[in-house]
JSON list of C-alpha atoms in Angstrom, two decimals:
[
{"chain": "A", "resi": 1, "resn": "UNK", "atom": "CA", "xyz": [11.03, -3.52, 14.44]},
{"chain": "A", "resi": 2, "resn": "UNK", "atom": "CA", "xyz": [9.61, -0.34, 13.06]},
{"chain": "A", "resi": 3, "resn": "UNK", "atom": "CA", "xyz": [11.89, 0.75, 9.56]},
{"chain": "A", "resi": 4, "resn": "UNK", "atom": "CA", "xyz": [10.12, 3.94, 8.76]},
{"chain": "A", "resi": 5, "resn": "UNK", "atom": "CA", "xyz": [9.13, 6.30, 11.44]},
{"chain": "A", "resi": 6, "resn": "UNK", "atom": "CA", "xyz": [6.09, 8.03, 10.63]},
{"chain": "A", "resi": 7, "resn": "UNK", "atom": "CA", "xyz": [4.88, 11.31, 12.55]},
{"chain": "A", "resi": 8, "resn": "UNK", "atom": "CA", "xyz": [2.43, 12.96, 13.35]},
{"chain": "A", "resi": 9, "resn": "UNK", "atom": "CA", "xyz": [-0.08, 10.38, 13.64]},
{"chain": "A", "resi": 10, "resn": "UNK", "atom": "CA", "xyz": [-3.05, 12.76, 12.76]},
{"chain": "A", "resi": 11, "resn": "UNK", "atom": "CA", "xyz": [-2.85, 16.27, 11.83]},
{"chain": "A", "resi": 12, "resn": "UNK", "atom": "CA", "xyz": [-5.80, 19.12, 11.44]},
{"chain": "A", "resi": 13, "resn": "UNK", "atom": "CA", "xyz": [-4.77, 21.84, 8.97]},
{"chain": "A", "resi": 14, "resn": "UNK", "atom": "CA", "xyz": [-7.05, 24.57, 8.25]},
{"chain": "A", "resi": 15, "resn": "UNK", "atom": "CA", "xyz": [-8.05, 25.29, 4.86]},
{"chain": "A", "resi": 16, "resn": "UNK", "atom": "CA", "xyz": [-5.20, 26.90, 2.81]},
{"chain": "A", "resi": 17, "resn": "UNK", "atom": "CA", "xyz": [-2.93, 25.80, 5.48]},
{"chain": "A", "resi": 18, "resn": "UNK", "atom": "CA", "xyz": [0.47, 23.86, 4.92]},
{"chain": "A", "resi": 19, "resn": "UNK", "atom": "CA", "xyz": [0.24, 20.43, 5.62]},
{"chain": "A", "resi": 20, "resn": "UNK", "atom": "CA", "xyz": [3.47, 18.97, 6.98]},
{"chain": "A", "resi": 21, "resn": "UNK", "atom": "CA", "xyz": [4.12, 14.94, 7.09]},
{"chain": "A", "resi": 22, "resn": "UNK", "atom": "CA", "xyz": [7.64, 13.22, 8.12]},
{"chain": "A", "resi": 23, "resn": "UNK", "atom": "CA", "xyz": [9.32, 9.90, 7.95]},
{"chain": "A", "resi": 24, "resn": "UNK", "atom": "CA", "xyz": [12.73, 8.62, 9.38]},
{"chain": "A", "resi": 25, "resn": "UNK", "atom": "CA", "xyz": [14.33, 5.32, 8.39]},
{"chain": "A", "resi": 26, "resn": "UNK", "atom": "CA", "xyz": [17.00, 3.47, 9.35]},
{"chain": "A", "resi": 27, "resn": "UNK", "atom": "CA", "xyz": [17.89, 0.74, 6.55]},
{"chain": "A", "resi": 28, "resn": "UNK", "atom": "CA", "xyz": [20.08, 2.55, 4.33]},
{"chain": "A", "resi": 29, "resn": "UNK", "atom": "CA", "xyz": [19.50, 0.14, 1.54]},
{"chain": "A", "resi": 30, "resn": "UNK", "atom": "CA", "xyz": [16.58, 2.23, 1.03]},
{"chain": "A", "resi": 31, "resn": "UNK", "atom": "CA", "xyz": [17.02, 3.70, -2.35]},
{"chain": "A", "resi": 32, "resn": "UNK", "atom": "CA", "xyz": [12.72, 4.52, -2.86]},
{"chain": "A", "resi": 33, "resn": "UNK", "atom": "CA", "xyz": [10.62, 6.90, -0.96]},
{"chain": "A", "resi": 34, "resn": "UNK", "atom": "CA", "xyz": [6.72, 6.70, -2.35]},
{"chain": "A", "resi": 35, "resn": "UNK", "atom": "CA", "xyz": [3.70, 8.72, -0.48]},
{"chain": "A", "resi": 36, "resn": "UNK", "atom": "CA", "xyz": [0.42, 7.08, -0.69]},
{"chain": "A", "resi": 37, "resn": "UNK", "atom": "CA", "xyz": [-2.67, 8.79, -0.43]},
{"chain": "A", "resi": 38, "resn": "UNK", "atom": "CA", "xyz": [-5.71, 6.26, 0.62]},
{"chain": "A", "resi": 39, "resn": "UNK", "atom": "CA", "xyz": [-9.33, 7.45, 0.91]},
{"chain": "A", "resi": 40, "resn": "UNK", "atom": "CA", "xyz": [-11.83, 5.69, 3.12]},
{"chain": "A", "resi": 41, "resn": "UNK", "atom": "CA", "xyz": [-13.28, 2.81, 1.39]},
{"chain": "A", "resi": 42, "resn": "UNK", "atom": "CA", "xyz": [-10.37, 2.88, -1.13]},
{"chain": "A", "resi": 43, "resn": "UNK", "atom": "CA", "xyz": [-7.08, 1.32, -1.78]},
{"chain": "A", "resi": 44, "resn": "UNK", "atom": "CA", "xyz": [-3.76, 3.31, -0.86]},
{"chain": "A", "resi": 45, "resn": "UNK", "atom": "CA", "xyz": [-2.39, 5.23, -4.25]},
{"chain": "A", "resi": 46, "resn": "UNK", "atom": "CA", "xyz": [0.78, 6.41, -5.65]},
{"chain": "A", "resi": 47, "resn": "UNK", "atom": "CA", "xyz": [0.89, 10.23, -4.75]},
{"chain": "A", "resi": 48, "resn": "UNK", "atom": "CA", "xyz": [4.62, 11.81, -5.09]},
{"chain": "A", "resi": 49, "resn": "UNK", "atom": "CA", "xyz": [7.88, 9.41, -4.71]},
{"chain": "A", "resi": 50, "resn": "UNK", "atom": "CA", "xyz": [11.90, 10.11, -4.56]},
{"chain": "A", "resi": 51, "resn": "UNK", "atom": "CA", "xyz": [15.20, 9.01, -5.11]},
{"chain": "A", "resi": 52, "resn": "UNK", "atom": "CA", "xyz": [18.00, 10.11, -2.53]},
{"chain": "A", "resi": 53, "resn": "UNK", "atom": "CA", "xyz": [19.93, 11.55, -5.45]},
{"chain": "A", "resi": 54, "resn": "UNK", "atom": "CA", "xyz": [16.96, 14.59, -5.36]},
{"chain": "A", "resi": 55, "resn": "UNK", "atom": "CA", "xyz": [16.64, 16.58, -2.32]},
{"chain": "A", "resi": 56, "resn": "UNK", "atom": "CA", "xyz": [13.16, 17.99, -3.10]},
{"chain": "A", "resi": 57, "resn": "UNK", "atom": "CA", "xyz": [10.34, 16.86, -5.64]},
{"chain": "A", "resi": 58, "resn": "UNK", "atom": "CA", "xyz": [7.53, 19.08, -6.64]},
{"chain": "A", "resi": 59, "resn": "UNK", "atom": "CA", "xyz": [4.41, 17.78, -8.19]},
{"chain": "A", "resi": 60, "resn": "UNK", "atom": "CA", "xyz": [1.22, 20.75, -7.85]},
{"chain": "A", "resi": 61, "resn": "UNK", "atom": "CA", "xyz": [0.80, 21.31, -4.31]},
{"chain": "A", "resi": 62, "resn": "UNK", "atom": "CA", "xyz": [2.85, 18.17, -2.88]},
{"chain": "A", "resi": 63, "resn": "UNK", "atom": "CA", "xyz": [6.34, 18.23, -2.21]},
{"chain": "A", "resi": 64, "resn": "UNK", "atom": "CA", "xyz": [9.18, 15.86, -0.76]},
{"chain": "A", "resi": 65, "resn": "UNK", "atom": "CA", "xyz": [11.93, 17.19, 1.06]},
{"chain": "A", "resi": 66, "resn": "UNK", "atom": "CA", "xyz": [14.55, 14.79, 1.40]},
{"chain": "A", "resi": 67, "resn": "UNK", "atom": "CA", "xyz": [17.49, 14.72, 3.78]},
{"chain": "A", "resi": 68, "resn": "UNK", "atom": "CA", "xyz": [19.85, 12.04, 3.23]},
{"chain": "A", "resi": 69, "resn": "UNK", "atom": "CA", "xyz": [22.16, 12.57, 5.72]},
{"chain": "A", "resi": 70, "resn": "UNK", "atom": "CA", "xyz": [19.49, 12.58, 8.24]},
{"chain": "A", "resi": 71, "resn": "UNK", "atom": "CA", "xyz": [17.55, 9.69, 6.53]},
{"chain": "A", "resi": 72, "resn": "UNK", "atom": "CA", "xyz": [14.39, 11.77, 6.87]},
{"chain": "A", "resi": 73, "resn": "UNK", "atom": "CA", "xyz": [12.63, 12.46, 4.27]},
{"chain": "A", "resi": 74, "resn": "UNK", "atom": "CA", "xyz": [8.62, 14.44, 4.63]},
{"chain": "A", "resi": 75, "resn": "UNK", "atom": "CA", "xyz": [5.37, 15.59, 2.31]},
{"chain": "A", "resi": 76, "resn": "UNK", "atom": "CA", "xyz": [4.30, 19.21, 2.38]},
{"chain": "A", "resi": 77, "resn": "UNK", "atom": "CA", "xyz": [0.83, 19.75, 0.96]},
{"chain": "A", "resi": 78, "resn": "UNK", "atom": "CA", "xyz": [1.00, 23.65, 0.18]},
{"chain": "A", "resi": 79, "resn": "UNK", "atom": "CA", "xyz": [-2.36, 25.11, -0.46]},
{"chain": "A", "resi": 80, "resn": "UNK", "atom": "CA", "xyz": [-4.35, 22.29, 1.76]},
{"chain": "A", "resi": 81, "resn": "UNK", "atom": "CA", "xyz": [-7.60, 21.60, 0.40]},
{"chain": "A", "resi": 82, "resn": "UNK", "atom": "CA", "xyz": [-10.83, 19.53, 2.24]},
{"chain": "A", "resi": 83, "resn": "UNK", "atom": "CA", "xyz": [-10.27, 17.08, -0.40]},
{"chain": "A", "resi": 84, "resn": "UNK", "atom": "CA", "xyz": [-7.07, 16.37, 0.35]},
{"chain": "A", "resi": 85, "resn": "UNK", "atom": "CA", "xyz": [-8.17, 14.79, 3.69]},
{"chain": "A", "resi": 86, "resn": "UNK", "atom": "CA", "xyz": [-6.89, 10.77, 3.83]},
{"chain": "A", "resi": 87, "resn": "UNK", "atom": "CA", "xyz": [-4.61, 9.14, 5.58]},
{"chain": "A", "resi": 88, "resn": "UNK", "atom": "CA", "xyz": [-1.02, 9.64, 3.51]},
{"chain": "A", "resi": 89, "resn": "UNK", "atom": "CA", "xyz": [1.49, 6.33, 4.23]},
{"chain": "A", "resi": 90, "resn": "UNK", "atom": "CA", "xyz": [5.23, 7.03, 3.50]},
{"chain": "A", "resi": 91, "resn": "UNK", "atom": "CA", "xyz": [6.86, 3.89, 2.85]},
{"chain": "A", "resi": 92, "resn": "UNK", "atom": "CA", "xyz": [10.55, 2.95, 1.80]},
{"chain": "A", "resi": 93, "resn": "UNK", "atom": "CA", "xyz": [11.96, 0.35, -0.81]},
{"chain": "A", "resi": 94, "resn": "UNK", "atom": "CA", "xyz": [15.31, -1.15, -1.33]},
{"chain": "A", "resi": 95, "resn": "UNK", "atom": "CA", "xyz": [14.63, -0.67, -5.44]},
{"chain": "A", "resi": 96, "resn": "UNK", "atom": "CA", "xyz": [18.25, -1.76, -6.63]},
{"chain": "A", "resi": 97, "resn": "UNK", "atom": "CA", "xyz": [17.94, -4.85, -4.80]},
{"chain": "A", "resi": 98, "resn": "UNK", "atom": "CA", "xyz": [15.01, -6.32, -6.80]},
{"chain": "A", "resi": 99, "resn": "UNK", "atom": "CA", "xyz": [12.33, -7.07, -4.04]},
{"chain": "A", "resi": 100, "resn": "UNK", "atom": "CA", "xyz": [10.33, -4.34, -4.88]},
{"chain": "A", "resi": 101, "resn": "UNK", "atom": "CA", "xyz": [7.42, -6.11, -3.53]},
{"chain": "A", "resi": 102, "resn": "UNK", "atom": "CA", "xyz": [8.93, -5.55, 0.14]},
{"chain": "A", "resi": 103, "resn": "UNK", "atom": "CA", "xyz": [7.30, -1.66, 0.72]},
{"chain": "A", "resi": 104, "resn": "UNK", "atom": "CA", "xyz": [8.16, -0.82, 4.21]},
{"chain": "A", "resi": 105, "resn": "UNK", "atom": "CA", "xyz": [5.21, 1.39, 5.24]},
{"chain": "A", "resi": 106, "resn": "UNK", "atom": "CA", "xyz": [5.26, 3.78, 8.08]},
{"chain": "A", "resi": 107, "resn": "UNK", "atom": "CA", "xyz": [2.22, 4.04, 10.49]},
{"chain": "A", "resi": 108, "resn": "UNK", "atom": "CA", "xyz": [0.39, 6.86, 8.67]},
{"chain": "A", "resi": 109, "resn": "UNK", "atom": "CA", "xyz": [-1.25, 10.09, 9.11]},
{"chain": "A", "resi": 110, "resn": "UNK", "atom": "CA", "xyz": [-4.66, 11.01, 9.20]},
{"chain": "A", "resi": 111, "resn": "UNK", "atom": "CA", "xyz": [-4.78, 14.62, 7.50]},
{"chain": "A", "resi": 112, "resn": "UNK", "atom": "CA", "xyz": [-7.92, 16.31, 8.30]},
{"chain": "A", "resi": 113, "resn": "UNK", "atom": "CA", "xyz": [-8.33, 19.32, 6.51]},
{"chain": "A", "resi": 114, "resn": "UNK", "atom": "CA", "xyz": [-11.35, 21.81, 8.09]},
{"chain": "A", "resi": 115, "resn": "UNK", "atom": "CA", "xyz": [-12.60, 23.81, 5.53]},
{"chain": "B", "resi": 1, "resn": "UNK", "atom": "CA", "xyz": [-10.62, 4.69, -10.84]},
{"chain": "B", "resi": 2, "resn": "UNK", "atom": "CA", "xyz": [-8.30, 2.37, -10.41]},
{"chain": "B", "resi": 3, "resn": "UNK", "atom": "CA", "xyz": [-6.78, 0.05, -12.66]},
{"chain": "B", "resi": 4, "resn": "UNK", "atom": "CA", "xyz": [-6.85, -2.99, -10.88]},
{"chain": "B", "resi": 5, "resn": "UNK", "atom": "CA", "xyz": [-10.38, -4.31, -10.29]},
{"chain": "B", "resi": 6, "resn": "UNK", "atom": "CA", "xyz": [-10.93, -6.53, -7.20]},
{"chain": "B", "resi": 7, "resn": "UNK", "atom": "CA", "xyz": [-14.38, -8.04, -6.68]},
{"chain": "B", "resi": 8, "resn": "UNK", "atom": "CA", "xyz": [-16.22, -8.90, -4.51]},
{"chain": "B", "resi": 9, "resn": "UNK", "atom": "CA", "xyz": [-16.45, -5.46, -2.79]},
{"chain": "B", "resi": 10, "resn": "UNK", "atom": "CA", "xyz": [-17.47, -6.58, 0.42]},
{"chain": "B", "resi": 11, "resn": "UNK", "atom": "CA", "xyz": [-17.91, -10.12, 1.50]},
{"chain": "B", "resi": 12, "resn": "UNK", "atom": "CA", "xyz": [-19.51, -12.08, 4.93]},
{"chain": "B", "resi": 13, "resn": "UNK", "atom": "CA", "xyz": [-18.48, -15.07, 5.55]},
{"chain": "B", "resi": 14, "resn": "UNK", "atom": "CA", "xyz": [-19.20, -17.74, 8.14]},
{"chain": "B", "resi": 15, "resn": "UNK", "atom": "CA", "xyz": [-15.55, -19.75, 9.53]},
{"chain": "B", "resi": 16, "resn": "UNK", "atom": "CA", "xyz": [-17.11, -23.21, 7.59]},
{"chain": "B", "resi": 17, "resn": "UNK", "atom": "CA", "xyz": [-17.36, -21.40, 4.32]},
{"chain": "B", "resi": 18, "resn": "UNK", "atom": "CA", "xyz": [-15.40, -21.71, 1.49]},
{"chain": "B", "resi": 19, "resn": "UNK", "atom": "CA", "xyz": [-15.00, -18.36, -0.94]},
{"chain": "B", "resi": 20, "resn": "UNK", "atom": "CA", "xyz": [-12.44, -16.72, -3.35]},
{"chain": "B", "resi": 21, "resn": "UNK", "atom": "CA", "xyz": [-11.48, -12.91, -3.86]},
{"chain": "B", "resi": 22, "resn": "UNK", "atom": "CA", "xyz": [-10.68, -11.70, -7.32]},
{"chain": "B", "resi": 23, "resn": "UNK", "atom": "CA", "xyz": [-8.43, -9.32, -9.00]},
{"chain": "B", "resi": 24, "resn": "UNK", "atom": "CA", "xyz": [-7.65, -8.15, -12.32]},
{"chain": "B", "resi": 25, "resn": "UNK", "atom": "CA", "xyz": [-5.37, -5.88, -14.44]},
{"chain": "B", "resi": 26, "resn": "UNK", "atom": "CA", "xyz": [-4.91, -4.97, -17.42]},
{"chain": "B", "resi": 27, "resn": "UNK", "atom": "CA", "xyz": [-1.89, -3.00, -17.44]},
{"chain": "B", "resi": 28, "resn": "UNK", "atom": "CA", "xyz": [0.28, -5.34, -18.79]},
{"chain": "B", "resi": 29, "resn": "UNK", "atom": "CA", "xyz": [1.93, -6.05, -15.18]},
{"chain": "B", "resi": 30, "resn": "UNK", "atom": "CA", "xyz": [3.87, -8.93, -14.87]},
{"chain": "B", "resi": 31, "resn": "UNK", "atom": "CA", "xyz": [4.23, -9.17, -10.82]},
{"chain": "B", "resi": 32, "resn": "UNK", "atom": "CA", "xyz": [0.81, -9.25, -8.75]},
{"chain": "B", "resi": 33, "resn": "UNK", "atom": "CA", "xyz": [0.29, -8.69, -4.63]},
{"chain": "B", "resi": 34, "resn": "UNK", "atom": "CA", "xyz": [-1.93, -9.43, -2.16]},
{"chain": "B", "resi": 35, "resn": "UNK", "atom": "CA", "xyz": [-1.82, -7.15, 0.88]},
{"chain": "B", "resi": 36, "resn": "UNK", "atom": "CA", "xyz": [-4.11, -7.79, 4.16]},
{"chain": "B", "resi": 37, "resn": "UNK", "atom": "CA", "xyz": [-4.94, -4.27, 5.78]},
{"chain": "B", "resi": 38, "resn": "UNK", "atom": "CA", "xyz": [-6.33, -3.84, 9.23]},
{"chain": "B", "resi": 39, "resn": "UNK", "atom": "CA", "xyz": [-8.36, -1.12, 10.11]},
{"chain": "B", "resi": 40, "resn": "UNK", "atom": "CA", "xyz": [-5.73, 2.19, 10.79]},
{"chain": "B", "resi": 41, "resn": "UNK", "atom": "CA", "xyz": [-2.66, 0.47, 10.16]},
{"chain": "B", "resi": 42, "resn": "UNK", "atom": "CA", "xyz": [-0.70, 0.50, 7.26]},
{"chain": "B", "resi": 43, "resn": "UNK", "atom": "CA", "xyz": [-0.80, -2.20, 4.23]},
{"chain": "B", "resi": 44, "resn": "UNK", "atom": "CA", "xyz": [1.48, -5.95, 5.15]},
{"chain": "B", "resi": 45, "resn": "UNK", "atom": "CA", "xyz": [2.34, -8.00, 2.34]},
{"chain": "B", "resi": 46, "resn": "UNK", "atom": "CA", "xyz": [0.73, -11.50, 2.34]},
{"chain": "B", "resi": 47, "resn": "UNK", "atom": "CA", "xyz": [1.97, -13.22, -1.43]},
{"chain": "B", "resi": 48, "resn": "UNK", "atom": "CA", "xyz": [3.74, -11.88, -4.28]},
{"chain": "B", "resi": 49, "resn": "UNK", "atom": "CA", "xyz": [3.69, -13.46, -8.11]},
{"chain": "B", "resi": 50, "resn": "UNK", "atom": "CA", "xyz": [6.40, -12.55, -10.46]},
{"chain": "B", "resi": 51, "resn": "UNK", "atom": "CA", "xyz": [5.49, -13.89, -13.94]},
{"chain": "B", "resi": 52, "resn": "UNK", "atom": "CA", "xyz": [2.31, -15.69, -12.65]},
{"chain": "B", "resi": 53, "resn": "UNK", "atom": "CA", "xyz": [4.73, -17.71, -9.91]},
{"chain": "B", "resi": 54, "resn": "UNK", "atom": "CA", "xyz": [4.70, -17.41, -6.55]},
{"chain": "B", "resi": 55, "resn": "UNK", "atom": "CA", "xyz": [8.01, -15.81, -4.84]},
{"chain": "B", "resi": 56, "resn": "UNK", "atom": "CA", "xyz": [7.05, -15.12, -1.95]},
{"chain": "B", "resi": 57, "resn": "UNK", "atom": "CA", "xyz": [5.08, -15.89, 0.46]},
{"chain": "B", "resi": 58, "resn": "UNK", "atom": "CA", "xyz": [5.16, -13.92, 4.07]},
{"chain": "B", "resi": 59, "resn": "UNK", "atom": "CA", "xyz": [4.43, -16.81, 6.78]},
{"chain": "B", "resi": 60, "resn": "UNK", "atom": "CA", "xyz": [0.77, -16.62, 5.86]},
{"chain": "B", "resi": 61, "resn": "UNK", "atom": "CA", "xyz": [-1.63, -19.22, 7.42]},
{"chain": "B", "resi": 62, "resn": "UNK", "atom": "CA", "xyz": [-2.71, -22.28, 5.26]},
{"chain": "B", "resi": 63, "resn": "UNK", "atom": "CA", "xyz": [-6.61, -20.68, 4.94]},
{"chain": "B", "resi": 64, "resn": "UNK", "atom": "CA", "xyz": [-5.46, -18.37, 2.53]},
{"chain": "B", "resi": 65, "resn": "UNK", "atom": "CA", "xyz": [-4.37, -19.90, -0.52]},
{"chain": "B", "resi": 66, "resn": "UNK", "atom": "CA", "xyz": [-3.04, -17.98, -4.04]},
{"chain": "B", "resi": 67, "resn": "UNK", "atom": "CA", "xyz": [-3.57, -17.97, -7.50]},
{"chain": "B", "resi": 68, "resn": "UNK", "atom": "CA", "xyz": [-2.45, -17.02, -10.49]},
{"chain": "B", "resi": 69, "resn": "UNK", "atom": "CA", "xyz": [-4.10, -18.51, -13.53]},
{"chain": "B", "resi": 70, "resn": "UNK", "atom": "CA", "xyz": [-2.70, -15.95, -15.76]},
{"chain": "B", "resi": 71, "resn": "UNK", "atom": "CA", "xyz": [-0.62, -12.74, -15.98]},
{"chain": "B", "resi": 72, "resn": "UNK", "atom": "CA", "xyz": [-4.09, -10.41, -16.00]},
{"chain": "B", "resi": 73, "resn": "UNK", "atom": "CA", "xyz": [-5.65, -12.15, -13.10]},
{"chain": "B", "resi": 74, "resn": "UNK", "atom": "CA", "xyz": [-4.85, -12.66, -9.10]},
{"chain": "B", "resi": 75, "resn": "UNK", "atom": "CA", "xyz": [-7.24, -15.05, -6.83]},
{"chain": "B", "resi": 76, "resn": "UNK", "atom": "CA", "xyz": [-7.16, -15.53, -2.97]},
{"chain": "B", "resi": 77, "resn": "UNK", "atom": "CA", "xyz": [-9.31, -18.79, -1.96]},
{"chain": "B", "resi": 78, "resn": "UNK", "atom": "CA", "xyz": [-10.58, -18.77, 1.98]},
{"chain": "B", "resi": 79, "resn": "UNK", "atom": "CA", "xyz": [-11.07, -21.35, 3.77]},
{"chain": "B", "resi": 80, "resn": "UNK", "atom": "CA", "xyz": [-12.16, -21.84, 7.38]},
{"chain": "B", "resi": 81, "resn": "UNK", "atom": "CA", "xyz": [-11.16, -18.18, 8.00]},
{"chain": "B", "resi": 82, "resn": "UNK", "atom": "CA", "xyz": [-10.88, -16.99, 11.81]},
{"chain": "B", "resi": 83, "resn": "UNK", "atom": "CA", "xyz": [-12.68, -13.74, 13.28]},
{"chain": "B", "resi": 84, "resn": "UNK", "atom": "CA", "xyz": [-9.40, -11.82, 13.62]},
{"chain": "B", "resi": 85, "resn": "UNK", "atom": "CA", "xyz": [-8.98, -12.64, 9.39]},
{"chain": "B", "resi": 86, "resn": "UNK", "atom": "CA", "xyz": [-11.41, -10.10, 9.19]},
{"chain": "B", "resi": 87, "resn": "UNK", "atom": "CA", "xyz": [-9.66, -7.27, 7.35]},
{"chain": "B", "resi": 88, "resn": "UNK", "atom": "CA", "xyz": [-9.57, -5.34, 3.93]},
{"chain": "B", "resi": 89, "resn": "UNK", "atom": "CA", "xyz": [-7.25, -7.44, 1.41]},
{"chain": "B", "resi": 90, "resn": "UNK", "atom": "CA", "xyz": [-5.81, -5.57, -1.30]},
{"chain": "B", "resi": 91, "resn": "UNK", "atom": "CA", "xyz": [-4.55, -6.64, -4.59]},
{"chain": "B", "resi": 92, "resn": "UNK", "atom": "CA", "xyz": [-1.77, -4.61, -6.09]},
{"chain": "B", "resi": 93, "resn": "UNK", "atom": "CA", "xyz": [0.22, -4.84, -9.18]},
{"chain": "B", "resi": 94, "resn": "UNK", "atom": "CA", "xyz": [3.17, -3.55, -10.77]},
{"chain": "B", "resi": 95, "resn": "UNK", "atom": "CA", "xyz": [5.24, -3.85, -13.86]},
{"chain": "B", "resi": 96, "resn": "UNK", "atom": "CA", "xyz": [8.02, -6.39, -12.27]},
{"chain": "B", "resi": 97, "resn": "UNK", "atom": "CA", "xyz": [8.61, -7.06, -8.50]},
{"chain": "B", "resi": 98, "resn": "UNK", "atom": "CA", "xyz": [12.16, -4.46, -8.99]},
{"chain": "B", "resi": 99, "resn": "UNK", "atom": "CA", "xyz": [11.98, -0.63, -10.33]},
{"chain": "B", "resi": 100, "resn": "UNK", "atom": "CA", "xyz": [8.86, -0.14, -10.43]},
{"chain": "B", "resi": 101, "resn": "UNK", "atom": "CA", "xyz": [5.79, 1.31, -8.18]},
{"chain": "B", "resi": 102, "resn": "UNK", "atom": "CA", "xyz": [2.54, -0.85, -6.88]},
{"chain": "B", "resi": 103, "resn": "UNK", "atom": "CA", "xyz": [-1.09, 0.16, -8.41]},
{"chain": "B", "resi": 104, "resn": "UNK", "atom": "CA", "xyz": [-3.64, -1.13, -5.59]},
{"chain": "B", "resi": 105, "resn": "UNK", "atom": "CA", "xyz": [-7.07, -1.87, -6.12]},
{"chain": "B", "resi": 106, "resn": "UNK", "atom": "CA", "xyz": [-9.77, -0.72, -4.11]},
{"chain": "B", "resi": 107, "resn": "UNK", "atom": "CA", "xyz": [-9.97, -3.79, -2.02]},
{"chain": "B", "resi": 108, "resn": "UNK", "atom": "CA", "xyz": [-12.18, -6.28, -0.70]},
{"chain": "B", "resi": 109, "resn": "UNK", "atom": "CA", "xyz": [-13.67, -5.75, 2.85]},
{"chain": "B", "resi": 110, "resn": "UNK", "atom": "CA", "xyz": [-14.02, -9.31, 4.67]},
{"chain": "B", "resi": 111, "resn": "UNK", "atom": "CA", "xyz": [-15.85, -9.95, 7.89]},
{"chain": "B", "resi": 112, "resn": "UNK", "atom": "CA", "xyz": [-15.97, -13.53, 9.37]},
{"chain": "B", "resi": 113, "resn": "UNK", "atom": "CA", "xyz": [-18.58, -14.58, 11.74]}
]
């Protein structure tokens, strides 16, 4: 049983382009919403996270949107970059409840950004 | 770089063989992870250590066994691995197993023959 819903599972963005990720979830004990960004060769890491009492988190050129209602929450990367090419994992954690270690992960995304 | 420090990078290993992966932090983290990734899928959870004991541990087979000899340090011991074990295993750490986000290391890449 899938938790988080992760789409699309690869997207090509043009340079300067808005890059556009989304999740879904269905446990609403999920109080935790962390992006990771993971290189090839390298281990997944923090990028941008959220609590549902936000609606929107800016950190440079990354943003989540987050729709509780909806339980959807997404990453825009404004200003796409080659570098920023990876595959991005949104994941979800029930944080109040302690098991922090339990990091649902969606599928991923494999951003390709052509310069 | 990352602050958590897994070695060997890569290791080959035959099914008889007996080896151990390493991590270490120095971040003051009291809760250590292994994670098991297969190649385009996401991160699962193998063992968690909260204050250098094990809590949990997610159904894993016998071959891989834990260890925590001290708050800084995380090892995973194989032994008589299968082909399909083949995978990159990730250490993570964070400051307690509630509130707080995973720092991953960079990972070990395994391949059994």
């Amino acid at each position: 049983q899938q938790q988080v819903k992760q789409s699309p599972q690869s997207l090509i963005v043009q340079k300067g382009g808005i890059s556009i990720i989304n999740c879904a979830y269905e446990n609403t004990a999920f109080d935790y919403f962390p992006w990771y960004q993971q290189f090839p060769g390298k281990g997944p890491a923090l990028l941008i996270a959220i609590r549902p009492d936000v609606s929107e988190k800016k950190e440079g050129r990354f943003t989540i949107s987050f729709n509780k209602s909806a339980k959807q929450f997404s990453l825009h990367i404004m200003d796409s970059q080659p570098g920023d090419s990876a595959t991005y994992f949104c994941a979800a954690v029930p944080m109040s409840g302690g098991s922090n270690y339990k990091l649902t992960f969606g599928k991923g995304t494999l951003l390709t950004v052509n310069p | 770089d990352t602050e958590v420090t897994q070695t060997p990078k890569h290791l080959v290993m035959g099914m008889t063989n007996k080896k151990s992966l390493k991590c270490e932090q120095h971040m003051g983290h009291r809760a250590m992870y292994w994670y098991k990734q297969k190649a385009k899928k996401p991160p699962e959870v193998m063992f968690v250590y909260s204050y250098e004991k094990l809590s949990i541990n997610e159904s894993v087979p016998s071959r891989f066994s834990p260890e925590c000899p001290n708050s800084s340090l995380l090892n995973l011991h194989l032994h008589a691995l299968q082909p399909e074990d083949s995978a990159l295993y990730l250490c993570a750490s964070s400051l307690q197993t509630g509130g707080s986000p995973l720092h991953f290391g960079n990972g070990t890449r395994l391949t059994v023959t």
